[in-house]
Coordinates of C-alpha atoms in Angstrom, one line a residue:
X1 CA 161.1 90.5 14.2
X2 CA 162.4 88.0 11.7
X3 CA 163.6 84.7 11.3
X4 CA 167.5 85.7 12.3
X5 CA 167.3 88.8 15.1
X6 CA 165.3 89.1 17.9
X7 CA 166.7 92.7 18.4
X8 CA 168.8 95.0 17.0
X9 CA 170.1 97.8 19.0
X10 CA 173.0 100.9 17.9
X11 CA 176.4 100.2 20.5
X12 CA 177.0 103.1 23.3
X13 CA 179.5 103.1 25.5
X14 CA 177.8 100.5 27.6
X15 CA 176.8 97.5 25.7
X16 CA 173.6 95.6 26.3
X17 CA 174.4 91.8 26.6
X18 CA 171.7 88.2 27.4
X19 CA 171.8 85.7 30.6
X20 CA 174.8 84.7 31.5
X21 CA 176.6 87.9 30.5
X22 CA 175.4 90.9 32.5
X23 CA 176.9 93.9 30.0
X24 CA 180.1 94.9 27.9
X25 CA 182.2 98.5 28.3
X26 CA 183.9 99.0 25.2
X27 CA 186.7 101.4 25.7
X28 CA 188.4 103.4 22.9
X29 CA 190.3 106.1 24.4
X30 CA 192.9 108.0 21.6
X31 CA 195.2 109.5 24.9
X32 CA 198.4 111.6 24.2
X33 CA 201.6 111.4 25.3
X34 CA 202.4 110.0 28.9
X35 CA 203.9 112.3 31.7
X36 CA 206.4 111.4 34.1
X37 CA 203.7 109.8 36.2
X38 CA 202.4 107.9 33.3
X39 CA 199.4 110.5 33.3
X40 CA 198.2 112.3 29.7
X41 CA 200.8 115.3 29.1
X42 CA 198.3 117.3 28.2
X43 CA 195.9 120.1 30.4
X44 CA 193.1 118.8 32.8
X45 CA 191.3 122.0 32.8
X46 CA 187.6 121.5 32.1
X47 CA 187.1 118.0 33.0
X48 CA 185.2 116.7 35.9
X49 CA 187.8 114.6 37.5
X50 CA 186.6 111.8 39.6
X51 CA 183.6 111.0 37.2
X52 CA 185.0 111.7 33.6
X53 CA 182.6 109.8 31.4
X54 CA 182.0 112.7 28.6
X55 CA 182.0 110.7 25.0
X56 CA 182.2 113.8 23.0
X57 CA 185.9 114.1 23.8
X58 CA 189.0 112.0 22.5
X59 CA 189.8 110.4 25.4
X60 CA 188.3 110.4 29.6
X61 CA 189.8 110.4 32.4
X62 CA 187.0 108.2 34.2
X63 CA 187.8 107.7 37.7
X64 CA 190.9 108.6 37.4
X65 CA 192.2 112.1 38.3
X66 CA 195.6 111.9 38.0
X67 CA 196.3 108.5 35.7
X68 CA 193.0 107.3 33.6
X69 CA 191.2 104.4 34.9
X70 CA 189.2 103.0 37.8
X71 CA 191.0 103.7 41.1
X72 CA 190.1 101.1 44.2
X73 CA 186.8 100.1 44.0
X74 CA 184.8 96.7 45.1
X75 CA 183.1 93.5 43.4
X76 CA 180.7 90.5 44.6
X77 CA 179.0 87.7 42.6
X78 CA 180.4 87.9 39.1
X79 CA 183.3 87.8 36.9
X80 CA 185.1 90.4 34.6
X81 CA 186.7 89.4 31.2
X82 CA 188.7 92.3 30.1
X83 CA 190.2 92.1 26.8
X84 CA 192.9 94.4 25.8
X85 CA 193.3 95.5 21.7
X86 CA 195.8 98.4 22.1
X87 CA 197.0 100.0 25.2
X88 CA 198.2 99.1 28.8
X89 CA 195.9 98.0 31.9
X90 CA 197.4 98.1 35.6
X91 CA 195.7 95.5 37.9
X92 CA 196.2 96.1 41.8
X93 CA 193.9 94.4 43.9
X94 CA 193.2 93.9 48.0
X95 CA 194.4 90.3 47.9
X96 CA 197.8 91.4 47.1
X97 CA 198.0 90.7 43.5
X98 CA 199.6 92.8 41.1
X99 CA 200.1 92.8 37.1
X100 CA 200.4 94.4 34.0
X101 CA 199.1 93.5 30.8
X102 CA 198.7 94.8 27.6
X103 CA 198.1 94.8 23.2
X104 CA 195.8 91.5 22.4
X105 CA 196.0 90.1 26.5
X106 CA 192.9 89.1 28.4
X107 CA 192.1 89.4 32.3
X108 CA 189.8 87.2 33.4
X109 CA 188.8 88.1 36.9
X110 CA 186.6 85.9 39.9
X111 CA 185.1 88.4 42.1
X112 CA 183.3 85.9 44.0
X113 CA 182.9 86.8 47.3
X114 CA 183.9 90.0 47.3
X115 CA 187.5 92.0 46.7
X116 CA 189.1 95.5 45.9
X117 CA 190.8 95.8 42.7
X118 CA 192.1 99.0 40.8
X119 CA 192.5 99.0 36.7
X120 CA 194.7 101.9 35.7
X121 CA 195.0 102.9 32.0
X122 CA 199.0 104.1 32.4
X123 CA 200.0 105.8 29.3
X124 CA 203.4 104.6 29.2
X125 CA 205.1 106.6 26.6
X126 CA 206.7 109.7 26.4
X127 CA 207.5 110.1 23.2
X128 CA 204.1 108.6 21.4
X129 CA 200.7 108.7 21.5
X130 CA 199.0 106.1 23.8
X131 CA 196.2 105.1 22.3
X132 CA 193.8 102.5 24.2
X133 CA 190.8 100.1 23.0
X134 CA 189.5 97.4 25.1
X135 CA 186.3 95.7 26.3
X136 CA 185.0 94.3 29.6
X137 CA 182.9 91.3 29.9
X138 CA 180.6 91.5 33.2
X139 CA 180.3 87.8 33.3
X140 CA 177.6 86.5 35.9
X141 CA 178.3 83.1 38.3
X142 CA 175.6 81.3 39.1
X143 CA 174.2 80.9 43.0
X144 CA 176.3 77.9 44.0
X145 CA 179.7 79.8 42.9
X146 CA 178.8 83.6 44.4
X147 CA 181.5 83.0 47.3
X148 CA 184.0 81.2 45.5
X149 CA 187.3 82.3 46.5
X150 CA 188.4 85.2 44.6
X151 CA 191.5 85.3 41.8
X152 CA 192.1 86.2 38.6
X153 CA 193.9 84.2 35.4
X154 CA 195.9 86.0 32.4
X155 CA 195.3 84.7 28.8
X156 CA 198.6 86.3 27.4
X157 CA 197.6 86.7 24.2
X158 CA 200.9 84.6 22.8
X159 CA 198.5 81.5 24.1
X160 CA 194.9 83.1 22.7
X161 CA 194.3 80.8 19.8
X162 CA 194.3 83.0 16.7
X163 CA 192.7 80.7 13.7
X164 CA 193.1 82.3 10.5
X165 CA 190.5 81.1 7.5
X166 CA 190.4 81.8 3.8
X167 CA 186.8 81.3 2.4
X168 CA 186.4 79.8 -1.5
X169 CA 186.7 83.3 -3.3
X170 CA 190.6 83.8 -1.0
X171 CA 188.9 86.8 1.6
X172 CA 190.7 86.1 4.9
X173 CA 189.0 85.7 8.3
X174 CA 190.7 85.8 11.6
X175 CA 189.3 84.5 14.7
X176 CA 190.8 85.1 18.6
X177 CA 188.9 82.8 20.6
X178 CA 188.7 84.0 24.2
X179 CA 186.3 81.2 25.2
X180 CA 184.5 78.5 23.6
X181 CA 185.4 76.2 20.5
X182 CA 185.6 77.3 16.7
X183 CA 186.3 73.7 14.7
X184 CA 189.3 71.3 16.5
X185 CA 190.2 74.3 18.2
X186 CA 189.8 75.5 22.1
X187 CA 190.5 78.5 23.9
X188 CA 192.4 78.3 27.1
X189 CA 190.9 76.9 30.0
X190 CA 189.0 80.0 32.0
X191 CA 188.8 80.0 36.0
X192 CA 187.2 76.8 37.4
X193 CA 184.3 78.4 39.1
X194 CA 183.6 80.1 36.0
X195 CA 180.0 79.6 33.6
X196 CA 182.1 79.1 31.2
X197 CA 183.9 76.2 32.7
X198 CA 181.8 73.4 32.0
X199 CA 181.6 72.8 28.0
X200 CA 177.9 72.2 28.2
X201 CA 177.5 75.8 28.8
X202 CA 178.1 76.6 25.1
X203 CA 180.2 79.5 25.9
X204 CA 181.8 81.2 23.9
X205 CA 183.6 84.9 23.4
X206 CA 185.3 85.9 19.8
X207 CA 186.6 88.6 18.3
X208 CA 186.3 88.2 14.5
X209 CA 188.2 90.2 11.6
X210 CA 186.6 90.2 8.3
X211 CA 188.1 91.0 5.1
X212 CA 185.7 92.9 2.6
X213 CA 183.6 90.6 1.0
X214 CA 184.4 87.9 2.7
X215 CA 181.8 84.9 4.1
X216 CA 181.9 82.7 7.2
X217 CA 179.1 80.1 8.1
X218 CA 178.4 79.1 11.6
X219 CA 176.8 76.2 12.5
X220 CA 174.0 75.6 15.0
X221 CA 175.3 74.9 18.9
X222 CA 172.1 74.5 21.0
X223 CA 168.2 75.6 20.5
X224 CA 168.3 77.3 24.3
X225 CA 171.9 79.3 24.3
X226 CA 171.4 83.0 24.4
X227 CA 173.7 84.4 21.5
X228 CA 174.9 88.0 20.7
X229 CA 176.8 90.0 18.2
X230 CA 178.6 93.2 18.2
X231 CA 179.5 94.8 14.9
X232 CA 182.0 98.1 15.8
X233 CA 183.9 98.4 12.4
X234 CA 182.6 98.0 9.2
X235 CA 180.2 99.1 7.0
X236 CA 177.3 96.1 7.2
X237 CA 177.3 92.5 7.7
X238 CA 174.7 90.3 6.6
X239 CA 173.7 86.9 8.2
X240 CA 171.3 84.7 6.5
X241 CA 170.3 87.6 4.2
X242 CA 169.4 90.3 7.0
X243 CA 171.5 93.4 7.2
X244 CA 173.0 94.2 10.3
X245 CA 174.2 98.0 10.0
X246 CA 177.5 99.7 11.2
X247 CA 177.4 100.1 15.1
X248 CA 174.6 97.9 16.2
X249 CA 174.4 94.5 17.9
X250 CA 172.0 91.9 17.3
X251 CA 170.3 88.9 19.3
X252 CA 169.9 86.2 17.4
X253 CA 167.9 83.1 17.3
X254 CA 169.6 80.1 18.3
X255 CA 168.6 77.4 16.2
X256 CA 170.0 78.6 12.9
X257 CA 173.2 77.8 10.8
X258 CA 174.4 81.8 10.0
X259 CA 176.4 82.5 6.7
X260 CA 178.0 86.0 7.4
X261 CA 179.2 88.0 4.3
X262 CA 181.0 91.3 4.9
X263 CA 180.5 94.6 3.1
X264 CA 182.6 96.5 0.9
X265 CA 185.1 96.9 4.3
X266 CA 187.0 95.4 7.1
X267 CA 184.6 94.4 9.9
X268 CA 185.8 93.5 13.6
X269 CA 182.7 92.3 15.5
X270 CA 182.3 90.6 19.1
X271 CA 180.4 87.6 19.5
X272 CA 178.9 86.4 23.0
X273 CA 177.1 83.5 23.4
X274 CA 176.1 80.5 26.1
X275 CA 173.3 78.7 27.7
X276 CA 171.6 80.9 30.2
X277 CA 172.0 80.6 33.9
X278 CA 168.8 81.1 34.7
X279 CA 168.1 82.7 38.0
X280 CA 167.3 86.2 39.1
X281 CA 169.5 88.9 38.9
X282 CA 169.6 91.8 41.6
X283 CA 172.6 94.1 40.7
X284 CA 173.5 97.3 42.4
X285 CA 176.6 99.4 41.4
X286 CA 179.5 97.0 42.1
X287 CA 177.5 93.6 43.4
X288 CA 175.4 91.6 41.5
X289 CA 173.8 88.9 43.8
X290 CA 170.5 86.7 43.8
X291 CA 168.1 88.7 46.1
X292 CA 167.7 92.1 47.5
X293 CA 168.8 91.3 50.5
X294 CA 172.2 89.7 49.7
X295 CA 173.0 92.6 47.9
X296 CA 172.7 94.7 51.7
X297 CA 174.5 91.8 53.2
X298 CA 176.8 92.5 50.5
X299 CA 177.1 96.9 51.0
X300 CA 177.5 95.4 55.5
X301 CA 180.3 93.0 54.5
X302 CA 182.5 95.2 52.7
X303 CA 181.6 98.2 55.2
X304 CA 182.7 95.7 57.9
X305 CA 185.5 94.2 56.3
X306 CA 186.5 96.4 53.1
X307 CA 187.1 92.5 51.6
X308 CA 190.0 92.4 53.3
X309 CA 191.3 96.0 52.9
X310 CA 193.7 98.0 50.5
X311 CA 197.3 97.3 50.9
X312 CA 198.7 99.2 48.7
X313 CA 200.2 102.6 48.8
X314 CA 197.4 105.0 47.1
X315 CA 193.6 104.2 45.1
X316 CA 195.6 104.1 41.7
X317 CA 198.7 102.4 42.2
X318 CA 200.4 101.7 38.3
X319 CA 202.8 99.8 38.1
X320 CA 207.0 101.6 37.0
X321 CA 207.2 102.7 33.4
X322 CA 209.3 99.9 32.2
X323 CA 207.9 96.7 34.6
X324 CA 206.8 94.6 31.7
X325 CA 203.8 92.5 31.6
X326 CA 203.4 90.3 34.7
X327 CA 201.1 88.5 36.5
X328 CA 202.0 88.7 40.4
X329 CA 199.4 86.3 42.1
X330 CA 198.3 86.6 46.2
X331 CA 200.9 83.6 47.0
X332 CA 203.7 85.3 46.1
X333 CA 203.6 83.0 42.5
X334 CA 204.4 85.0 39.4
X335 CA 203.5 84.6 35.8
X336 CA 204.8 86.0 32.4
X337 CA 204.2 86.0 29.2
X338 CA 205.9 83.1 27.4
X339 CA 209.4 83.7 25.7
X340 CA 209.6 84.3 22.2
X341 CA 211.0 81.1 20.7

């Protein structure tokens, strides 16, 4: 295509992503007030409960048919980054772990060899709006770590390094780096079985504010990672003197130092890149394995074994109004956000 992109594509609700990442959801739900069972307090009537997916309206109810989100449902072979903006996630899942997080925290979730979770969208106040804006990562693992033992880590987003930069003409740019480096600087370790692990992967997950006008340069990691990038605000940004417009991604080329300048507006964009893993990928609905048939070994296991069941009380458990943000693990450990010094 050029010396920069190898494709540009306009962002849907699903977005398409390279080896090692298998796709991102971006979420941007604008719900209204919460009811007494942290539902929307507002009418019902016309949706299709149970597979709300309709992109035409403010805000979907998706699974969920009485609170919004994905009620009880099962995952094998990959990993799930979710990264909260705005709004409130509920995590339930059939290990017996429990949490709530929320505004600028990250889940990042093992499936491994295969467990039940739940992610409720609660809407949590009465008396305001609840609006909600996320993504989630579908992160693959790679053959030797498909049956690692599943669990999940929080990134609170008090310990998400935040670097803030001021290029030479004073335009401010703010990084959160989820994974990966950005100068002396490191994001929190993620899960030991994960790709992105092991430093050699090149991994890295960002999201980027841009002042108007303002101009970042990144510098060249490795001639073989795949590397992506979302723009969803803003009006353009340019990299290396190609125009990337308003709701697009690109892929671009590896081997390249890119100077970014920003349009005439603030622009948020995602970045996703690392070294692919590599080997074939046979996905179906909730499973994403190596081969056919370890994706029907995976549909006989959980029919068999329902990864160890559901323990909880309904599909779409939430969490009480006022519980906080927690992290309740399957050994009974807990862990919160840090105090406020």
């Amino acid at each position: 295509m050029n010396d920069v992109f190898y494709k540009i594509s306009p962002l849907a609700f699903h977005w398409e992503t390279q080896d090692p990442f298998l796709f991102c959801v971006h979420h941007k739900d604008n719900y209204p007030k919460g009811n007494i069972d942290q539902g929307p307090a507002a009418s019902l009537e016309g949706r299709q409960l149970g597979q709300d997916f309709d992109e035409d309206r403010a805000w979907r109810m998706y699974h969920g048919r009485k609170v919004p989100g994905f009620p009880e449902h099962p995952h094998r072979g990959f990993e799930t980054v979710t990264v909260v903006l705005d709004g409130t996630v509920d995590h339930f899942d059939s290990s017996g772990a429990s949490g709530r997080y929320s505004n600028g925290d990250v889940q990042w979730m093992t499936a491994g060899s295969g467990l039940q979770h739940s992610e409720m969208f609660p809407l949590v106040h009465e008396d305001k709006l609840n609006p909600l804006h996320l993504f989630q990562i579908w992160l693959n693992l790679p053959q030797k770590n498909k049956f690692v033992k599943p669990h999940y880590k929080m990134l609170w987003h008090e310990e998400i390094p935040k670097i803030t930069q001021v290029d030479e003409n004073g335009n401010e740019i703010e990084i959160l780096l989820i994974a990966g480096t950005f100068s002396d600087q490191k994001a929190v370790a993620p899960p030991p079985d994960s790709w992105a692990f092991d430093d050699n992967n090149h991994m890295k997950i960002w999201l980027v504010k841009m002042a108007p006008h303002a101009k970042l340069t990144l510098h060249e990691d490795s001639t073989t990672l795949n590397r992506s990038l979302y723009l969803y605000r803003g009006k353009t940004l340019t990299i290396n003197d190609m125009v990337l417009p308003a709701n697009h991604s690109a892929q671009i080329k590896p081997n390249k130092t890119l100077v970014l300048k920003n349009g005439p507006e603030t622009c948020e964009w995602l970045l996703l890149q690392g070294e692919p893993i590599g080997e074939p990928v046979v996905s179906y609905g909730p499973f994403v394995m190596n081969t056919e048939s370890e994706i029907q070994d995976a549909y006989n296991d959980y029919r068999r074994t329902r990864f160890g069941g559901w323990p909880w009380s309904s599909s779409d458990p939430v969490n009480k109004r006022d519980s906080g943000r927690f992290a309740s693990y399957s050994d009974g450990t807990m862990h919160l956000p840090p105090e406020k010094p």
